[in-house]
XYZ file of C-alpha atoms in Angstrom:
595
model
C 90.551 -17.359 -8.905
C 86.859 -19.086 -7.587
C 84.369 -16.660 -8.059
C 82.083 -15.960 -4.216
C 78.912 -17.429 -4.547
C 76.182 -17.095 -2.255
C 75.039 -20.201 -0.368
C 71.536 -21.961 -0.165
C 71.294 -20.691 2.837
C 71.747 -17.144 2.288
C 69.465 -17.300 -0.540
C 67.004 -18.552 1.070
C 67.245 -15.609 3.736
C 66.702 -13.618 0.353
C 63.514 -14.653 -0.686
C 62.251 -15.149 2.470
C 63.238 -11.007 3.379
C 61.374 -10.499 0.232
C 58.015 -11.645 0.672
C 58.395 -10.370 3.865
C 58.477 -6.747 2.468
C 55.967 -7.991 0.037
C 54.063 -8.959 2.593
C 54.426 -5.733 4.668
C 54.046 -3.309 1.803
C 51.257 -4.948 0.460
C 49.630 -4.454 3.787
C 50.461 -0.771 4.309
C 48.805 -0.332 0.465
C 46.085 -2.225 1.645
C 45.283 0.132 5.242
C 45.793 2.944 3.425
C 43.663 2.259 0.336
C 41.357 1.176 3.539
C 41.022 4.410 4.715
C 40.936 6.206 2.110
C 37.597 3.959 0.734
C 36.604 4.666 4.425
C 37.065 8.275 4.266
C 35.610 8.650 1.370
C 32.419 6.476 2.206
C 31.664 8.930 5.633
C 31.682 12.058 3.410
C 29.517 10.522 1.272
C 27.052 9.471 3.753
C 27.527 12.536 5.582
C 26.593 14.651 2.597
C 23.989 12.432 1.756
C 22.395 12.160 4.741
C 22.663 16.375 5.132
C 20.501 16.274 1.572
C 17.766 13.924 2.895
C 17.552 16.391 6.338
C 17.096 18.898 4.097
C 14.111 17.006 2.237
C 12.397 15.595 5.071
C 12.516 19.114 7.096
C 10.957 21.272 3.651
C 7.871 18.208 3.412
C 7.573 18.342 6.635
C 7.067 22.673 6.644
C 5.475 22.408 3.626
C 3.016 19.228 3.914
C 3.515 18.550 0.371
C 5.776 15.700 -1.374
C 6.339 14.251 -4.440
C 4.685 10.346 -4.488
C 6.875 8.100 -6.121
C 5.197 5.987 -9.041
C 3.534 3.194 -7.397
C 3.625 -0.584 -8.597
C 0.150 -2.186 -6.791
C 0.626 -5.762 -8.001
C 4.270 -5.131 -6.041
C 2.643 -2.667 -3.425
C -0.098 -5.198 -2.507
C 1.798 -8.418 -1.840
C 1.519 -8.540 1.740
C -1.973 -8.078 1.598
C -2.072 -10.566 -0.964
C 0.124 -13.004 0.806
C -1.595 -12.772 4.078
C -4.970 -13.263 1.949
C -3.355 -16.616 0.884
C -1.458 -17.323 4.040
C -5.224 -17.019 6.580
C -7.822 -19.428 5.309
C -10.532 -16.504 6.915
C -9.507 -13.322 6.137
C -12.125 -10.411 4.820
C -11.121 -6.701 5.585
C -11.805 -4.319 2.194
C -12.680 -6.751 -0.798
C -11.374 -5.703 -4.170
C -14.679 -3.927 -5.711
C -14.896 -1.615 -2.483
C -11.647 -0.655 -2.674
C -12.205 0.417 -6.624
C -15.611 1.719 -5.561
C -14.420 4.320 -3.201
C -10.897 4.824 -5.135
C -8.761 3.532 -2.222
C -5.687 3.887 -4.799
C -5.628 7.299 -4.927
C -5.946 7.667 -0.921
C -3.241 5.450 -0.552
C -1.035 7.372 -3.183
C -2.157 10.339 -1.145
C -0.957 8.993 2.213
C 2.019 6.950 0.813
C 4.844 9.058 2.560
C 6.707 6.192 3.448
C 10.535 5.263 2.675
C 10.752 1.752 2.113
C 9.466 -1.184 0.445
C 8.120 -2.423 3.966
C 6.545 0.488 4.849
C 4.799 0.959 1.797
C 3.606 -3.007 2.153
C 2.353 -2.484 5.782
C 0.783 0.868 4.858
C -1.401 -0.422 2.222
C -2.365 -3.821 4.223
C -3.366 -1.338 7.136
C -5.663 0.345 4.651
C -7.222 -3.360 4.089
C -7.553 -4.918 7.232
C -10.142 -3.899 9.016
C -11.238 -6.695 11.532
C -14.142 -5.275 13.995
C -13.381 -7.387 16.825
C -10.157 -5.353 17.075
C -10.194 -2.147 16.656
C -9.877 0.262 19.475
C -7.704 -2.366 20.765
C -4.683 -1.922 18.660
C -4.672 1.447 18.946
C -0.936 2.941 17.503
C -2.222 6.545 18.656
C 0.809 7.360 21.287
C 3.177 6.570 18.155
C 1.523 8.553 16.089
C 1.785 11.237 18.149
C 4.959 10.950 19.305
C 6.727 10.088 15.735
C 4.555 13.927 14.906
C 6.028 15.563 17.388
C 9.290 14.314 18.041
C 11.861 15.908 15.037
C 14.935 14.346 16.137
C 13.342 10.691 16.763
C 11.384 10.896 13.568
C 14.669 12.334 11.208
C 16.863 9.557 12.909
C 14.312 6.802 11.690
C 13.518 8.844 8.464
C 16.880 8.469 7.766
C 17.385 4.132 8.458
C 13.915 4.015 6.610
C 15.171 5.840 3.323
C 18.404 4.038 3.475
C 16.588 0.756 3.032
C 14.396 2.106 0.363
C 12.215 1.351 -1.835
C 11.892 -1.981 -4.399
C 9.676 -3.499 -6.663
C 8.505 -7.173 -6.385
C 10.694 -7.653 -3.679
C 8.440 -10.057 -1.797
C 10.225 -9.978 1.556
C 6.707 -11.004 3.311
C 7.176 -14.097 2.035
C 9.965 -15.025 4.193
C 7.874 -15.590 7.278
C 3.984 -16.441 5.440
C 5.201 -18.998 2.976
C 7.209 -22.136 3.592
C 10.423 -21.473 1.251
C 12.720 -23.837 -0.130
C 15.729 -20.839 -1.416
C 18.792 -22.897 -0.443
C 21.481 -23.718 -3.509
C 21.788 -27.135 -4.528
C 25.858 -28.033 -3.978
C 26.351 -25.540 -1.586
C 29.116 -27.276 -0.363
C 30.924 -27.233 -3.616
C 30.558 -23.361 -4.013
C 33.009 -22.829 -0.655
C 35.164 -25.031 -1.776
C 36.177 -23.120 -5.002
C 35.796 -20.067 -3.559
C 38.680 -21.061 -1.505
C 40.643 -22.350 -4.090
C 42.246 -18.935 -4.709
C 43.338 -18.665 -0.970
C 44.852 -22.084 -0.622
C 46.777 -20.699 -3.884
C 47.817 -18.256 -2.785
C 49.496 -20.062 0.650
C 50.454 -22.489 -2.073
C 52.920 -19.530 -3.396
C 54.576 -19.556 -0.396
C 55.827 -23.007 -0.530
C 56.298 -22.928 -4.770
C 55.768 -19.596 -6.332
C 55.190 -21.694 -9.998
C 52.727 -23.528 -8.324
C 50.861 -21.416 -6.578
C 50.503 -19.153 -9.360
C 49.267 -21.508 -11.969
C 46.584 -22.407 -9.026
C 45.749 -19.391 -8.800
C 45.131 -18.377 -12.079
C 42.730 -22.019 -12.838
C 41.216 -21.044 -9.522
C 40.278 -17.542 -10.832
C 39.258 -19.459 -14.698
C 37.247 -22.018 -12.909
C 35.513 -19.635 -10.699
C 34.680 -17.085 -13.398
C 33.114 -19.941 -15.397
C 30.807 -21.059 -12.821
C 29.406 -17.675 -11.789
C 28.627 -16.342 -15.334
C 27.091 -20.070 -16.151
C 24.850 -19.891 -12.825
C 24.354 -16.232 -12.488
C 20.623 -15.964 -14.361
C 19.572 -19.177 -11.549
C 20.576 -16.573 -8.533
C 19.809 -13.100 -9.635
C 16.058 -12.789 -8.934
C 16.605 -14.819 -5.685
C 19.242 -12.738 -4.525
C 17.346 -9.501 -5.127
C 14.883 -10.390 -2.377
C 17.174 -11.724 -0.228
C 19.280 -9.107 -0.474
C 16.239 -6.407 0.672
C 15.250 -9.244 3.373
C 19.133 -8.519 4.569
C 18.702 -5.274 4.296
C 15.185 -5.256 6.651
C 17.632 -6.745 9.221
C 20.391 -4.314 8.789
C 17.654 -1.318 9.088
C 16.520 -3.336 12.409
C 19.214 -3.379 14.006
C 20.063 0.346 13.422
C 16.600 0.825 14.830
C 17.482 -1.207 17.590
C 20.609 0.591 18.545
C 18.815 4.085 18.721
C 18.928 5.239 22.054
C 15.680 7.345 22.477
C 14.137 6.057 25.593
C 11.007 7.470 24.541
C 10.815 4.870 21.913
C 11.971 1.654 24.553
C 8.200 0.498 24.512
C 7.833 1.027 20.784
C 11.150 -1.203 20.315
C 10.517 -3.943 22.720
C 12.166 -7.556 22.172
C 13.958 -5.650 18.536
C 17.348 -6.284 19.750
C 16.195 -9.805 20.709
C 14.833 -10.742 17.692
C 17.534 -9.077 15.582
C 20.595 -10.756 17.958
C 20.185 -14.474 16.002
C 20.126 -13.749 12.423
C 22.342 -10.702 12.829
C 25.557 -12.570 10.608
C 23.436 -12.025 7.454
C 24.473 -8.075 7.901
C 28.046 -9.012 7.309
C 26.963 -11.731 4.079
C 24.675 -9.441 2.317
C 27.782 -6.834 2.455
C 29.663 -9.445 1.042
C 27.385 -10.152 -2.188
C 26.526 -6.291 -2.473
C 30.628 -5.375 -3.187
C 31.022 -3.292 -6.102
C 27.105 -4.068 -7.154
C 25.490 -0.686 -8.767
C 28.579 1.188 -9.110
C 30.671 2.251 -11.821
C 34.218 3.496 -10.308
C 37.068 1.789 -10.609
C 36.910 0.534 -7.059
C 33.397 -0.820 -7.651
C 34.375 -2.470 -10.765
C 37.579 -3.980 -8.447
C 35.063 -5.169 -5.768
C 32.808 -6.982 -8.164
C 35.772 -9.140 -9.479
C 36.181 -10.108 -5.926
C 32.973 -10.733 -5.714
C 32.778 -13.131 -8.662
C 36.395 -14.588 -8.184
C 35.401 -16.154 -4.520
C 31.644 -16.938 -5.591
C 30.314 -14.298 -2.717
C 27.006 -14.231 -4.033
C 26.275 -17.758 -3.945
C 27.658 -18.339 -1.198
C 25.978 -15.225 1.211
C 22.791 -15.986 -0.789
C 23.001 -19.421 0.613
C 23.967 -18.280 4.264
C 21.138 -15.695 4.304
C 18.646 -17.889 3.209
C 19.389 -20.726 5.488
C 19.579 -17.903 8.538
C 16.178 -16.457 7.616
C 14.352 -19.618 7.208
C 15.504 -21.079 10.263
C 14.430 -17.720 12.555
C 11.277 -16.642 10.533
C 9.306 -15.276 13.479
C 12.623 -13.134 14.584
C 12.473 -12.044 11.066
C 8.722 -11.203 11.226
C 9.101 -9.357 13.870
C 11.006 -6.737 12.377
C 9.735 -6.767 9.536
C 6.296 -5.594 11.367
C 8.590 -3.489 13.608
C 9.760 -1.497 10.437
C 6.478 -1.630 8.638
C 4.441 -0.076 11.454
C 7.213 2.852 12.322
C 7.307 3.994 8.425
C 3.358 3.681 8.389
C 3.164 5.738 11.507
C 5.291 8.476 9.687
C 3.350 8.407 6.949
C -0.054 8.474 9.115
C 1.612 11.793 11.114
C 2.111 13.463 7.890
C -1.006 12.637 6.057
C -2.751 14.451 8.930
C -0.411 17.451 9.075
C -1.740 17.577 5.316
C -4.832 17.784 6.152
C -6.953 21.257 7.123
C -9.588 18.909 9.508
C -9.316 15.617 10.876
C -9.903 13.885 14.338
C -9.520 10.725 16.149
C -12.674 8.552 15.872
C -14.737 7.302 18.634
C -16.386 3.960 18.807
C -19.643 2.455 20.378
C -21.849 -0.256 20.428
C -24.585 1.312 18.616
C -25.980 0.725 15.347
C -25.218 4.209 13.991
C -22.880 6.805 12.230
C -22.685 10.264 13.891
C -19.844 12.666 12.410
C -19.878 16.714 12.168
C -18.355 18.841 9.483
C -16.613 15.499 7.513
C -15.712 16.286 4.300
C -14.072 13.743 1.405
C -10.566 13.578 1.256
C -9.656 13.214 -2.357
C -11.687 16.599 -3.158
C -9.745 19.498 -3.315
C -12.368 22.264 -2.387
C -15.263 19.770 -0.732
C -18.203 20.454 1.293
C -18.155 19.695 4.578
C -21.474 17.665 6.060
C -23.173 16.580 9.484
C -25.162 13.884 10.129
C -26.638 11.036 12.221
C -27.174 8.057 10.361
C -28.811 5.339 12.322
C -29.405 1.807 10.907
C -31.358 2.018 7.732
C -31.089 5.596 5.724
C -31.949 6.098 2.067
C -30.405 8.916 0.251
C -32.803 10.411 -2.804
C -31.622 13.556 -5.305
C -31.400 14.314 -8.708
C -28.689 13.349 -10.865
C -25.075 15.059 -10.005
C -26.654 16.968 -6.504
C -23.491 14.873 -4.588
C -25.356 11.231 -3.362
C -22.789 9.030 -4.688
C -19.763 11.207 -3.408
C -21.425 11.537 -0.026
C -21.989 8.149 0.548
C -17.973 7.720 -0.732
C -17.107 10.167 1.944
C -18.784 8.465 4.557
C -17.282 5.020 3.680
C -13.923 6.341 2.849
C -13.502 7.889 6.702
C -15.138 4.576 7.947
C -12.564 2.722 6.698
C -9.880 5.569 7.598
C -11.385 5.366 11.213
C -10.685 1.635 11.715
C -7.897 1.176 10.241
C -5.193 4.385 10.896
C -7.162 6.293 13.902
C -8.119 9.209 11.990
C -11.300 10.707 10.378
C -11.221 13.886 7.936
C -13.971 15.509 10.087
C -14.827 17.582 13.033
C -15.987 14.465 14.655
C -16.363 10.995 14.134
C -18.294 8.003 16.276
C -19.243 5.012 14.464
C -20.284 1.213 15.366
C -16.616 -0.810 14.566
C -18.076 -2.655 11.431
C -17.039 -4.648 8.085
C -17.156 -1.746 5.154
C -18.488 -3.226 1.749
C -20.006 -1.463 -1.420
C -22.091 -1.620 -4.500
C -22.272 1.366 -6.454
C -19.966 1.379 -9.201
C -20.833 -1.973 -10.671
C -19.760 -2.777 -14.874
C -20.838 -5.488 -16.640
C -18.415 -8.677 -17.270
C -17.981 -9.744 -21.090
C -15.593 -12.054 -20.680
C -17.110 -13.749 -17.957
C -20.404 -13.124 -20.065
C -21.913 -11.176 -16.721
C -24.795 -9.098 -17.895
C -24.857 -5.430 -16.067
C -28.200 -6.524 -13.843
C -26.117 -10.019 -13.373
C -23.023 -8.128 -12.195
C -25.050 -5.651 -9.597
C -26.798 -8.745 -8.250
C -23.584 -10.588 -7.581
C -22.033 -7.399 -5.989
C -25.239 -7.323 -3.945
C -24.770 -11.078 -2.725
C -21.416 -9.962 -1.093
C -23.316 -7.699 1.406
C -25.698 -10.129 2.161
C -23.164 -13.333 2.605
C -21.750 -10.886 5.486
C -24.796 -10.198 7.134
C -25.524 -13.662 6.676
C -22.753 -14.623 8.535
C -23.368 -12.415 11.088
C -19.899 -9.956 10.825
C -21.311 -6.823 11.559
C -21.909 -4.973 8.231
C -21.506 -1.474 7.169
C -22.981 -1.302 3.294
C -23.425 1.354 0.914
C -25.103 0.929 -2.320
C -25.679 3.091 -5.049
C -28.623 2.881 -7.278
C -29.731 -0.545 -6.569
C -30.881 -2.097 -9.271
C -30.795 0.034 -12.088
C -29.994 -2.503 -14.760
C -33.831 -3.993 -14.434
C -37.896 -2.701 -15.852
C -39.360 -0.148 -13.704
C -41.664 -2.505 -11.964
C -38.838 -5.298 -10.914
C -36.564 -2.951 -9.584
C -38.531 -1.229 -7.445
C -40.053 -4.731 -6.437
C -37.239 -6.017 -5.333
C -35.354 -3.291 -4.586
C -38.048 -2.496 -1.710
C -37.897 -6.571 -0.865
C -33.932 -6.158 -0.087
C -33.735 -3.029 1.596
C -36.742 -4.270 3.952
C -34.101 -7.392 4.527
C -31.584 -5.356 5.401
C -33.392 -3.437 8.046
C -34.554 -6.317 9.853
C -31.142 -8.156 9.708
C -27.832 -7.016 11.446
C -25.636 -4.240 9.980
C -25.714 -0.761 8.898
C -27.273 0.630 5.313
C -26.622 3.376 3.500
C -28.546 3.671 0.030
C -29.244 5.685 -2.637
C -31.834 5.878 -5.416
C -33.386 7.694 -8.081
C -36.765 5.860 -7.475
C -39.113 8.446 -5.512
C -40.912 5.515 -4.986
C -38.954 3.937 -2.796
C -39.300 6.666 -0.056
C -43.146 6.295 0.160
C -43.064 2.308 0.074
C -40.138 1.934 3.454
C -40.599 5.516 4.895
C -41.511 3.515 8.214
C -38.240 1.376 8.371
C -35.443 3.918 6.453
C -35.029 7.388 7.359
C -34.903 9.417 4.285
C -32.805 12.400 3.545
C -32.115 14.195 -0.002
C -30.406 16.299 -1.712
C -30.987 19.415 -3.913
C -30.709 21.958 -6.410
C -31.749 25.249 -7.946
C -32.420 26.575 -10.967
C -31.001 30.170 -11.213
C -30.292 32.043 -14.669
C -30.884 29.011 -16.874
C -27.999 26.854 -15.053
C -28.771 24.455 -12.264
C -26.866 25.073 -9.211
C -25.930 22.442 -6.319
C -25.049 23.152 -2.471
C -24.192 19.333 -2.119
C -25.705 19.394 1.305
C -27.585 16.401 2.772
C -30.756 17.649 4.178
C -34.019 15.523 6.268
C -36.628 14.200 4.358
C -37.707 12.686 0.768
C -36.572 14.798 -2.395
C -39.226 16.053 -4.233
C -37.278 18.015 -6.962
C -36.102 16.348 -10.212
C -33.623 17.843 -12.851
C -33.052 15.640 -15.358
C -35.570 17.768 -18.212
C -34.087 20.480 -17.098
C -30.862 19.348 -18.144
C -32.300 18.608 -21.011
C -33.942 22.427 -21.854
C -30.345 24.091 -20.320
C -28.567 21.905 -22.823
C -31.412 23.420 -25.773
C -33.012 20.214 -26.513
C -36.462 20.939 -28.924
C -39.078 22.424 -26.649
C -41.651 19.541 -27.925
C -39.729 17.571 -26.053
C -38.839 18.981 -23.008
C -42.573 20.242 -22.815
C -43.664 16.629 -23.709
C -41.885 15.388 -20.902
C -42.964 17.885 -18.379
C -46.324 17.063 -19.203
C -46.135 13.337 -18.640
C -44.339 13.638 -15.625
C -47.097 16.196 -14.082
C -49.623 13.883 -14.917
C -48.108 10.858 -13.418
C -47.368 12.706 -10.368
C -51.100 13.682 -10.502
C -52.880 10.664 -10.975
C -50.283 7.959 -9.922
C -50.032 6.156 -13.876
C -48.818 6.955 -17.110
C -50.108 8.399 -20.271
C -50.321 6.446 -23.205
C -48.325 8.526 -25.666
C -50.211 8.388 -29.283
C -54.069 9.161 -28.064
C -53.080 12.856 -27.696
C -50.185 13.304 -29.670
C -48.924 16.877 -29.036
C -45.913 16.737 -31.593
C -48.583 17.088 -34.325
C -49.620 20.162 -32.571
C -49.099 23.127 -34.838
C -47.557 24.563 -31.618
C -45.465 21.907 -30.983
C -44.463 21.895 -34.190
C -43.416 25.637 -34.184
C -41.495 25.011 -31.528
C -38.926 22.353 -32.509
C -38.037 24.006 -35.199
C-alpha cells in the first residue's frame, strides 16, 4: 500500500502560508510593541513636562534659581567665533570684562535653557556697537515674553528640551567654512543595507538569506566599533545643531499670534533642512538609556550604520543652507536671552529702561551696583571729564564699576539698575585693575601703560569712548606720575569720549580743576573706627585716612604722630621734611610712647 505524500505544490502553499503568518504576527508584535513604546513615551513627557511647569512657575514667584555651573571657554564661543569670523569687531575687550567682573553678572542673569541661549546671552553682554543701539531695540519682547505666562511656559518648555551642552560649537555651522562630510559615504549605505537585501534574500532561500544576514550584521558591527572614536565628537555637535532645528520648528508651529512678528520667515527657514529632524532621531535610538528597549535600539543603530550615515546627511543639509540655519539659531538665541533678560529684572528691586542722547554726558538717579547685595544707591551728572578723589576703601573704585557695569547693561539688554538712566551710546573700556605680566616679563607700570594705550587707540580712532580708570599710574615716583598723569587726563579732555577717573593724588584736583569736574568721597571717624556713607559728593576731597588706619589698627604712636606731623607740614608749606635734622623718635617722648 503507497503511502500519500504531499506534492510540490502543496508544499509550497505551506511555506508560503507560513511566512505569511510570520509575516502578519510579526507585524501585530511590532504595532503593539509600537504603542506601547508610544504610550509610554507621552506619559513620560507628560510627567516631565508637568515637573518643569512646576519649576519655571516657583522661579518665576520666587525670582530666585539655581545657576547651573558654567563652562566660559564653552559659554564664550560665539563671541569668540564671531571675534574670528569679523576682521573689525571691538564691543567689551577681555580686561574690562575682568575689571568690572562681567562673569559674575552673567552667572547672575544666566536664566536661560539651552546651549544657544546661553551663547547669545553672553555675546549680547559683549557687543556693544554705538552706531546701533536704540535701533535694535528687543524691548516689546521683553515685555511681552514678562508678561505673557502661557507664551513664555510653551517656549520655556522647547528651550529646556534642547538643553544645555558643553563645547558644542553649533555657531560654527554658519561662521566657519566646514568640511564635516565622511569620506566613503557611499560605502556606509551600502552595508547598512546589506541586512535588508538579506533579509528579502530569505524569502527566495531561507539558508541564504540567513547566512547574509548574519555576515551583514559581523561586517557592520566591525566597521562601527573600528570608526566610532573618528565620529563621536563630530556627531555630538551635529547632533545639538539637529536638535536647534527640531526646537525651531516647534517654535515655528506655536500658534500665538502675538508672537507672528517675533517668528517671521522661521517656518521658511526651517522648511529646507527640516529632513535632518527625522536623521538625528535616527542616530539618537537607544543613545543615553539603559532599558532593555534602549539597549535594543542601539543595536539597530549600530547594525545599519545610522550614525554615520545621519551624521553624513545632517552635515551635508546644514552646510548647504547655513543662513536658514543661522537664522534660527539667532531666532532661538534671542527668545531664551529675552527670558532670561525678563527675569533678571523681575530679580531686581530697581531698574529702568535707559535713554540715549547725543551729548557727551552720564545722568542717572538712585543707580546702585548690581552684584552688591545691600548697595548704596547714587545720583549724578557726569559730563565729559570728572575725577573722582577719596581715601582708601570710601567706595571710588566700586562706583566707577557701577557706573560702567549699567553702561554696558544699558546698551546691550535695555535695562539699567537705577531710577534713571540717560547716557551718550559709547564704546565702554577700563583700566583699574591692572597686574603685572611675568611671563610676558610686563613690569606693573609696563602693564598699566599698555592697558592705558587701549583707551587711547579708541579715541584715536575716533569710536566714541566711554573710559574709566582707576588710579592712573600708581606703579611710578611721585613726581612722574603726577606728571604724566596730569599730561593724559588733559589729552583726554580735549579729545573725543567720556572720562571717568580716580586718584589718590590731591594734586591732581588743583593742577586740571579747570578742565575735570571733581567730586569725592568721604568718611568719619566716630569711636575709634572709621565709618563710610559711600556717597559721591561735589568737590575735591580734603580728608585722608590712611594714618588713621594705621592708629585704629594700634600701630606705635611715634609713628602715627611722625606721620601726622609730616603730612601737616607738607600741607603747610607745599614740600617735605627731611626726616633726620629733627629726629623725633629720639625724643624721650617719642620714645615713651612706642613702647
Amino acid at each position: 500500500m503507497e503511502l500519500w505524500r504531499p506534492s510540490k505544490q502543496a508544499l509550497d502553499m505551506d511555506i508560503f502560508l507560513i511566512y505569511v503568518g510570520v509575516f502578519i504576527v510579526t507585524n501585530i508584535i511590532l504595532v503593539v510593541v509600537a504603542i506601547i513604546v508610544v504610550s509610554i513615551v507621552v506619559y513620560h513627557l507628560a510627567t516631565k513636562n508637568r515637573k518643569k511647569l512646576n519649576r519655571f512657575r516657583k522661579e518665576w514667584d520666587t525670582g530666585t534659581f539655581v545657576s547651573q555651573n558654567i563652562d566660559f571657554n564653552s559659554v564664550s564661543s560665539y563671541w569668540s567665533n564671531k571675534r574670528n569670523y569679523y576682521k573689525h569687531y571691538d564691543g567689551i575687550d577681555q580686561l574690562t570684562w575682568d575689571d568690572l567682573g562681567m562673569d559674575e553678572v552673567f552667572r547672575k542673569m544666566n536664566y536661560t535653557q539651552s546651549t544657544v541661549g546661553s551663547e547669545y546671552l553672553f555675546n549680547q553682554l559683549r557687543d556693544i556697537e554705538p552706531s546701533r543701539v536704540g535701533q535694535q531695540n528687543n524691548e516689546e519682547l521683553y515685555q511681552l515674553l514678562s508678561t505673557e505666562q502661557g507664551v513664555r511656559e510653551e517656549i520655556l518648555l522647547i528651550l529646556s528640551s534642547l538643553g544645555k551642552l558643553n563645547y558644542t560649537n553649533s555657531s560654527s555651522y554658519f561662521l566657519e567654512k566646514k568640511e564635516t562630510k565622511i569620506k566613503y559615504a557611499s560605502i556606509y549605505v551600502l552595508l547598512a543595507l546589506m541586512p535588508v537585501i538579506s533579509v528579502l534574500l530569505m524569502f527566495l532561500n531561507l539558508k541564504y538569506g540567513i547566512i547574509s544576514l548574519l555576515c551583514s550584521f559581523t561586517l557592520n558591527g566591525i566597521v562601527y566599533y573600528r570608526n566610532k572614536t573618528m565620529l563621536e565628537s563630530n556627531l555630538y555637535s551635529v547632533g545639538y545643531a539637529a536638535a536647534i532645528i527640531s526646537g525651531g520648528n516647534r517654535i515655528a508651529s506655536l500658534k500665538h499670534s502675538i508672537l507672528f512678528n517675533h517668528l517671521d520667515g522661521l517656518k521658511e527657514n526651517v522648511r529646507p533642512i527640516k529632513k535632518v529632524i527625522t536623521f538625528n532621531r535616527l542616530a539618537s535610538f537607544g543613545s543615553g538609556g539603559t532599558g532593555e528597549l534602549d539597549l535594543l535600539f542601539e543595536y539597530i543603530r549600530i547594525l545599519f550604520l545610522l550614525d554615520f550615515i545621519s551624521f553624513n546627511s545632517i552635515s551635508k543639509t546644514i552646510a548647504s543652507h547655513q543662513k536658514e540655519f543661522r537664522e534660527i539659531w539667532m531666532l532661538i538665541g534671542k527668545l531664551d536671552a529675552a527670558i532670561a533678560i525678563g527675569y533678571y529684572r523681575k530679580s531686581l528691586d530697581i531698574y529702568c529702561t535707559p535713554t540715549f542722547t547725543d551729548e557727551d554726558g552720564l545722568f542717572f538717579e538712585n543707580m546702585i551696583h548690581p552684584l552688591i547685595e545691600k548697595p548704596v544707591s547714587n545720583t549724578s551728572s557726569l559730563w565729559k571729564s570728572t575725577l573722582i578723589t577719596g581715601s582708601n576703601a570710601s567706595g571710588k573704585s566700586t562706583y566707577m564699576k557701577a557706573v560702567a557695569i549699567n553702561a554696558i547693561l544699558a546698551q546691550t539688554v535695555n535695562t539699567a539698575v537705577a531710577k534713571s538712566w540717560r547716557m551718550k551710546p559709547s564704546y565702554v573700556v577700563t583700566s583699574m585693575a591692572v597686574q603685572d605680566n611675568v611671563l610676558n616679563g610686563d613690569s606693573y607700570f609696563i602693564a598699566e601703560i599698555k592697558s592705558l594705550k587701549r583707551i587711547i587707540r579708541l579715541i584715536e580712532e575716533e569710536k566714541p569712548c566711554l573710559s574709566f580708570i582707576d588710579e592712573i599710574l600708581k606703579g611710578t615716583n611721585t613726581i612722574e606720575r603726577i606728571a604724566a598723569s596730569a599730561a593724559i587726563m588733559e589729552w583726554l579732555s580735549v579729545n573725543n569720549g567720556i572720562n571717568i577717573l580716580a586718584s589718590h593724588d590731591i594734586e591732581l584736583t588743583e593742577i586740571v580743576e579747570k578742565t575735570y569736574d571733581n567730586y569725592h568721597f568721604r568718611e568719619t571717624v566716630e569711636n575709634g573706627e572709621v565709618r563710610f556713607d559711600y556717597n559721591i559728593h561735589s568737590g575735591p576731597s580734603k580728608s585722608r585716612n590712611a594714618i588713621k588706619l594705621l592708629e585704629i589698627l594700634s600701630y606705635p604712636q611715634s609713628i602715627t604722630d611722625k606721620a601726622n606731623s609730616v603730612a601737616q607740614q607738607f600741607n603747610e608749606q607745599r614740600k617735605w621734611s627731611i626726616l633726620g635734622e629733627s629726629n623725633m623718635f629720639t625724643d624721650e617722648k617719642f620714645q615713651v610712647n612706642s613702647k
